XYZ file of C-alpha atoms in Angstrom:
110
model
C 36.784 228.464 38.206
C 34.978 225.957 36.031
C 37.952 225.374 33.752
C 40.082 224.640 36.825
C 37.631 222.029 38.115
C 37.363 220.477 34.678
C 41.127 220.321 34.397
C 41.418 218.686 37.837
C 38.723 216.165 36.933
C 40.530 215.229 33.721
C 43.853 214.837 35.498
C 42.395 212.721 38.297
C 40.297 210.481 36.038
C 43.032 208.055 34.901
C 44.234 207.481 38.473
C 40.703 206.971 39.738
C 39.935 204.503 36.963
C 42.841 202.220 37.905
C 42.106 199.372 40.239
C 44.795 197.782 42.313
C 45.371 194.113 41.619
C 45.069 191.434 44.269
C 47.689 191.509 46.953
C 49.909 188.470 46.646
C 51.125 186.979 49.910
C 54.817 187.424 50.413
C 56.515 184.147 51.242
C 58.198 184.014 54.616
C 61.908 183.376 54.786
C 61.315 180.094 56.611
C 58.390 178.931 54.475
C 60.192 175.956 52.972
C 59.899 172.338 53.995
C 60.741 171.609 57.588
C 64.433 170.923 58.035
C 64.051 168.464 60.924
C 63.277 165.501 58.676
C 66.952 164.595 58.152
C 67.492 164.826 61.921
C 64.565 162.492 62.511
C 65.887 160.044 59.915
C 69.301 160.133 61.609
C 67.632 159.384 64.946
C 65.844 156.397 63.441
C 69.090 155.043 62.024
C 70.944 155.651 65.301
C 68.256 153.899 67.376
C 68.170 150.985 64.939
C 71.966 150.549 65.072
C 71.878 150.693 68.880
C 69.280 147.922 68.937
C 66.676 150.053 70.704
C 64.409 150.026 67.670
C 63.269 146.905 65.894
C 63.475 146.655 62.139
C 59.698 146.764 61.908
C 59.435 149.872 64.101
C 62.215 151.570 62.137
C 60.299 150.973 58.906
C 57.146 152.378 60.451
C 59.003 155.451 61.686
C 60.577 155.976 58.239
C 57.121 155.675 56.663
C 55.806 158.307 59.076
C 58.654 160.669 58.155
C 57.856 160.064 54.465
C 54.205 160.986 55.098
C 55.267 164.132 56.955
C 57.603 165.113 54.113
C 54.868 164.512 51.526
C 52.429 166.693 53.464
C 55.060 169.426 53.787
C 55.792 169.282 50.056
C 52.087 169.451 49.216
C 51.590 172.469 51.468
C 54.738 174.194 50.169
C 53.578 173.744 46.559
C 51.024 176.514 47.160
C 53.786 179.079 47.548
C 54.998 178.508 51.078
C 53.803 177.260 54.402
C 51.374 179.265 56.477
C 51.896 179.439 60.218
C 49.253 176.785 60.864
C 50.682 174.446 58.204
C 54.191 174.844 59.621
C 52.853 174.163 63.130
C 51.102 170.991 61.935
C 54.228 169.655 60.258
C 56.436 170.553 63.207
C 54.016 168.842 65.601
C 53.859 165.705 63.459
C 57.664 165.578 63.291
C 57.968 166.157 67.049
C 55.486 163.346 67.684
C 57.555 160.990 65.539
C 60.752 161.990 67.355
C 59.099 161.609 70.756
C 58.397 157.969 69.933
C 62.081 157.505 69.182
C 63.154 159.228 72.398
C 60.742 157.270 74.594
C 62.192 154.567 76.813
C 62.344 151.165 75.171
C 59.553 148.744 75.928
C 60.384 145.902 78.190
C 59.748 142.492 76.732
C 56.694 140.730 78.074
C 57.477 138.280 80.880
C 57.323 134.625 79.885
């Protein structure tokens, strides 16, 4: 019986000595940069052409989209966006678009 136990111990030793490596997160299929940025840029251009957005406000909106895109690129550089990072970028983009969709301000009475 002893030789059998010794044989089992020798066979099991290499498997027991191996340690699994760290588990790498698998990137999600939609973990790239948010795709709504071109839509937001189109909205800015459309509102500017329609005269509902001043040149100054259009520049500010474009700058905000640039900031959102830079944040998304920085987050994605780590191997993909987590759920919370994607939610932050989507919320920032929605906030920018909501400003574009808001009714135009009325000029101050003179």
